[in-house]
GROMACS .gro file of C-alpha atoms in nm:
model
  222
    1MET     CA    1  20.179  11.947  25.955
    2THR     CA    2  20.253  12.096  26.299
    3ASN     CA    3  20.512  11.893  26.487
    4THR     CA    4  20.477  11.810  26.856
    5HIS     CA    5  20.714  12.082  26.972
    6ASP     CA    6  20.542  12.353  26.768
    7GLY     CA    7  20.201  12.223  26.876
    8ALA     CA    8  20.296  12.241  27.244
    9ARG     CA    9  20.428  12.593  27.203
   10GLU     CA   10  20.117  12.710  27.018
   11LEU     CA   11  19.890  12.540  27.271
   12ALA     CA   12  20.078  12.708  27.558
   13ARG     CA   13  20.018  13.047  27.392
   14TYR     CA   14  19.647  12.968  27.364
   15LEU     CA   15  19.636  12.877  27.735
   16ALA     CA   16  19.824  13.195  27.824
   17MET     CA   17  19.555  13.390  27.634
   18LEU     CA   18  19.286  13.238  27.859
   19ALA     CA   19  19.484  13.317  28.174
   20ALA     CA   20  19.595  13.663  28.054
   21ARG     CA   21  19.671  13.880  28.357
   22GLU     CA   22  19.478  13.672  28.609
   23PRO     CA   23  19.620  13.742  28.959
   24ALA     CA   24  19.851  13.489  29.120
   25GLY     CA   25  19.675  13.181  29.249
   26GLY     CA   26  19.447  13.146  28.946
   27LEU     CA   27  19.384  12.800  28.803
   28LEU     CA   28  19.301  12.654  28.464
   29GLU     CA   29  19.062  12.361  28.473
   30LEU     CA   30  19.147  12.061  28.256
   31ARG     CA   31  18.865  11.811  28.208
   32TYR     CA   32  18.887  11.491  28.008
   33ARG     CA   33  18.746  11.145  27.956
   34ASN     CA   34  18.832  10.826  27.778
   35PRO     CA   35  18.576  10.727  27.511
   36ARG     CA   36  18.587  10.372  27.649
   37THR     CA   37  18.437  10.502  27.976
   38PRO     CA   38  18.228  10.797  27.849
   39THR     CA   39  18.029  10.846  28.169
   40ARG     CA   40  18.338  10.926  28.373
   41MET     CA   41  18.493  11.272  28.362
   42ARG     CA   42  18.817  11.363  28.533
   43GLN     CA   43  18.942  11.705  28.638
   44HIS     CA   44  19.281  11.857  28.698
   45PHE     CA   45  19.350  12.212  28.810
   46HIS     CA   46  19.680  12.369  28.709
   47HIS     CA   47  19.825  12.701  28.820
   48ILE     CA   48  19.804  12.957  28.540
   49ALA     CA   49  20.180  13.015  28.546
   50ASN     CA   50  20.238  12.660  28.419
   51ALA     CA   51  20.107  12.697  28.062
   52GLY     CA   52  20.385  12.481  27.919
   53ARG     CA   53  20.318  12.200  28.169
   54ILE     CA   54  19.943  12.216  28.102
   55ALA     CA   55  20.007  12.201  27.727
   56ARG     CA   56  20.218  11.887  27.767
   57HIS     CA   57  19.951  11.728  27.987
   58ILE     CA   58  19.684  11.803  27.725
   59LEU     CA   59  19.893  11.659  27.442
   60ALA     CA   60  19.961  11.343  27.645
   61LEU     CA   61  19.584  11.290  27.682
   62ALA     CA   62  19.468  11.397  27.339
   63ASP     CA   63  19.527  11.079  27.140
   64HIS     CA   64  19.297  10.870  27.359
   65SER     CA   65  19.070  11.120  27.538
   66ASP     CA   66  18.831  11.405  27.468
   67VAL     CA   67  18.997  11.702  27.640
   68TYR     CA   68  18.837  12.033  27.747
   69ILE     CA   69  18.968  12.348  27.911
   70GLY     CA   70  18.782  12.599  28.127
   71VAL     CA   71  18.771  12.920  27.922
   72ALA     CA   72  18.767  13.144  28.232
   73PRO     CA   73  19.031  13.095  28.505
   74ARG     CA   74  18.914  12.946  28.833
   75ARG     CA   75  19.005  13.085  29.175
   76ILE     CA   76  18.944  12.757  29.361
   77PRO     CA   77  18.967  12.396  29.236
   78SER     CA   78  18.606  12.370  29.121
   79GLY     CA   79  18.441  12.363  28.781
   80GLY     CA   80  18.140  12.571  28.886
   81ARG     CA   81  18.055  12.933  28.817
   82HIS     CA   82  18.120  13.023  29.182
   83ALA     CA   83  18.490  12.950  29.124
   84ILE     CA   84  18.523  13.229  28.865
   85HIS     CA   85  18.587  13.596  28.944
   86ARG     CA   86  18.656  13.720  28.591
   87GLY     CA   87  18.715  13.616  28.230
   88TRP     CA   88  18.974  13.749  27.987
   89VAL     CA   89  18.812  13.648  27.657
   90LEU     CA   90  18.469  13.649  27.498
   91TRP     CA   91  18.367  13.345  27.297
   92ALA     CA   92  18.104  13.190  27.072
   93ASP     CA   93  18.030  12.835  26.952
   94ILE     CA   94  17.915  12.841  26.593
   95ASP     CA   95  17.802  12.583  26.338
   96GLN     CA   96  17.834  12.687  25.973
   97PRO     CA   97  17.834  12.372  25.758
   98GLY     CA   98  18.028  12.413  25.439
   99GLY     CA   99  18.182  12.749  25.518
  100GLN     CA  100  18.382  12.973  25.745
  101PRO     CA  101  18.223  13.140  26.048
  102PRO     CA  102  18.077  13.481  25.953
  103ALA     CA  103  18.271  13.783  26.071
  104THR     CA  104  18.138  14.064  25.851
  105VAL     CA  105  17.844  14.129  26.085
  106LEU     CA  106  18.080  14.212  26.372
  107PRO     CA  107  18.269  14.533  26.446
  108VAL     CA  108  18.572  14.325  26.554
  109ALA     CA  109  18.649  13.989  26.394
  110PRO     CA  110  18.737  13.704  26.632
  111GLY     CA  111  19.110  13.697  26.690
  112VAL     CA  112  19.123  13.324  26.754
  113VAL     CA  113  18.925  13.062  26.561
  114VAL     CA  114  18.939  12.693  26.653
  115ASN     CA  115  18.793  12.419  26.432
  116SER     CA  116  18.646  12.185  26.693
  117GLY     CA  117  18.688  11.871  26.482
  118THR     CA  118  18.334  11.853  26.339
  119PRO     CA  119  18.285  12.003  25.990
  120GLY     CA  120  18.153  12.358  26.015
  121HIS     CA  121  18.187  12.379  26.394
  122HIS     CA  122  18.409  12.657  26.525
  123HIS     CA  123  18.491  12.814  26.859
  124LEU     CA  124  18.555  13.188  26.827
  125TYR     CA  125  18.749  13.394  27.082
  126TRP     CA  126  18.799  13.768  27.135
  127PRO     CA  127  19.087  13.853  27.376
  128LEU     CA  128  18.997  14.138  27.612
  129THR     CA  129  19.211  14.430  27.727
  130GLU     CA  130  19.025  14.427  28.060
  131PRO     CA  131  18.844  14.133  28.223
  132LEU     CA  132  18.469  14.103  28.274
  133ALA     CA  133  18.287  13.967  28.578
  134PRO     CA  134  18.088  13.646  28.514
  135ALA     CA  135  17.750  13.815  28.464
  136GLU     CA  136  17.899  14.074  28.225
  137LEU     CA  137  18.085  13.799  28.041
  138GLU     CA  138  17.767  13.599  27.988
  139ARG     CA  139  17.570  13.900  27.864
  140ALA     CA  140  17.846  13.986  27.617
  141ASN     CA  141  17.865  13.625  27.494
  142GLN     CA  142  17.488  13.623  27.449
  143THR     CA  143  17.503  13.941  27.241
  144LEU     CA  144  17.772  13.791  27.016
  145ALA     CA  145  17.581  13.463  26.980
  146ALA     CA  146  17.264  13.645  26.880
  147ALA     CA  147  17.450  13.849  26.616
  148LEU     CA  148  17.620  13.538  26.474
  149GLY     CA  149  17.333  13.292  26.499
  150ALA     CA  150  17.556  13.085  26.729
  151ASP     CA  151  17.471  12.846  27.011
  152THR     CA  152  17.278  13.035  27.280
  153GLY     CA  153  17.266  12.757  27.540
  154ALA     CA  154  17.492  12.659  27.828
  155VAL     CA  155  17.809  12.710  27.622
  156LEU     CA  156  17.783  13.086  27.689
  157GLY     CA  157  17.809  13.050  28.067
  158ALA     CA  158  18.116  13.171  28.254
  159ALA     CA  159  18.205  12.813  28.356
  160THR     CA  160  18.207  12.687  27.994
  161ILE     CA  161  18.467  12.431  27.891
  162LEU     CA  162  18.577  12.399  27.526
  163ARG     CA  163  18.811  12.178  27.328
  164PRO     CA  164  19.161  12.327  27.310
  165PRO     CA  165  19.352  12.317  26.981
  166HIS     CA  166  19.597  12.035  26.910
  167THR     CA  167  19.363  11.777  27.065
  168ARG     CA  168  19.133  11.527  26.895
  169ASN     CA  169  18.755  11.500  26.874
  170HIS     CA  170  18.670  11.141  26.962
  171LYS     CA  171  18.304  11.172  26.865
  172HIS     CA  172  18.426  11.071  26.520
  173THR     CA  173  18.590  10.753  26.391
  174PRO     CA  174  18.874  10.800  26.335
  175ALA     CA  175  18.912  11.084  26.582
  176SER     CA  176  18.943  11.419  26.406
  177PRO     CA  177  19.195  11.693  26.487
  178VAL     CA  178  19.098  12.013  26.668
  179THR     CA  179  19.292  12.286  26.488
  180LEU     CA  180  19.371  12.655  26.504
  181GLU     CA  181  19.250  12.835  26.193
  182ARG     CA  182  19.331  13.188  26.313
  183PHE     CA  183  19.554  13.303  26.597
  184ASP     CA  184  19.572  13.679  26.644
  185LEU     CA  185  19.611  13.774  27.010
  186ARG     CA  186  19.543  14.146  26.970
  187ALA     CA  187  19.304  14.244  27.250
  188HIS     CA  188  19.007  14.481  27.242
  189THR     CA  189  18.767  14.624  27.496
  190ALA     CA  190  18.426  14.465  27.528
  191ARG     CA  191  18.277  14.797  27.414
  192GLU     CA  192  18.476  14.781  27.089
  193ILE     CA  193  18.381  14.417  27.026
  194LEU     CA  194  18.009  14.473  27.086
  195ALA     CA  195  17.979  14.819  26.929
  196GLY     CA  196  17.648  14.855  26.745
  197LEU     CA  197  17.525  14.503  26.826
  198PRO     CA  198  17.175  14.478  26.979
  199ALA     CA  199  17.206  14.392  27.347
  200VAL     CA  200  17.036  14.074  27.463
  201GLU     CA  201  16.909  14.102  27.818
  202ARG     CA  202  16.781  13.750  27.884
  203PRO     CA  203  17.005  13.519  28.089
  204ALA     CA  204  17.293  13.363  27.897
  205VAL     CA  205  17.205  13.016  28.031
  206PRO     CA  206  16.825  12.986  28.045
  207PRO     CA  207  16.671  12.734  28.288
  208THR     CA  208  16.556  12.512  27.999
  209ALA     CA  209  16.915  12.480  27.880
  210ARG     CA  210  17.020  12.371  28.229
  211ARG     CA  211  16.749  12.106  28.233
  212ARG     CA  212  16.852  11.978  27.889
  213ALA     CA  213  17.213  11.962  28.002
  214SER     CA  214  17.121  11.753  28.304
  215ALA     CA  215  16.908  11.520  28.093
  216SER     CA  216  17.177  11.448  27.833
  217ASP     CA  217  17.549  11.498  27.784
  218PRO     CA  218  17.618  11.864  27.695
  219LEU     CA  219  17.978  11.783  27.603
  220LEU     CA  220  17.864  11.584  27.300
  221SER     CA  221  17.779  11.908  27.120
  222ILE     CA  222  18.109  12.084  27.189
   0.00000   0.00000   0.00000
């Protein structure tokens, strides 16, 4: 079992992957809530240089709160898409009950795989050698999701938040651990990752998905 020190170090490396070579002044958004007050979400914005401090903050919250991290760095302290200039990873949210997420259909396997604490649910990440602007990021995520049969809703948007590893999923009783199943930080170009995959031109976050998200709690599915 990973001890606290090793967990903090591994979590800091995961956070550094998200920040990558983001210019100075970039922020990572930390969002969390206590299951006793599920309608209230709190936000903190940490400078990207402070991965170790962010990791310790996350671990301090994880035993009693659902914790999420903004996958793309923010340029201002806001959780919206307008706060994002670029993203350094591609990602997908996949549900494969009873098995591992499929990788054989892809030209490049995901370097980082996180078990989100629900059986069969995984978050997949592909570190990038060069960043993508929000619209490019969303189109690439949509192409990956279509190839994998993954979630094609709001979770593909540039402002997506996901559960970081070494936290706990409090949807379950008892809360279940969110774990790293693969951690290979080798980066690829978006062209290499998407090579041969049919492009999907429709918006990554269709209007119907936005309406569903406003009508219910989109974080319950993450």
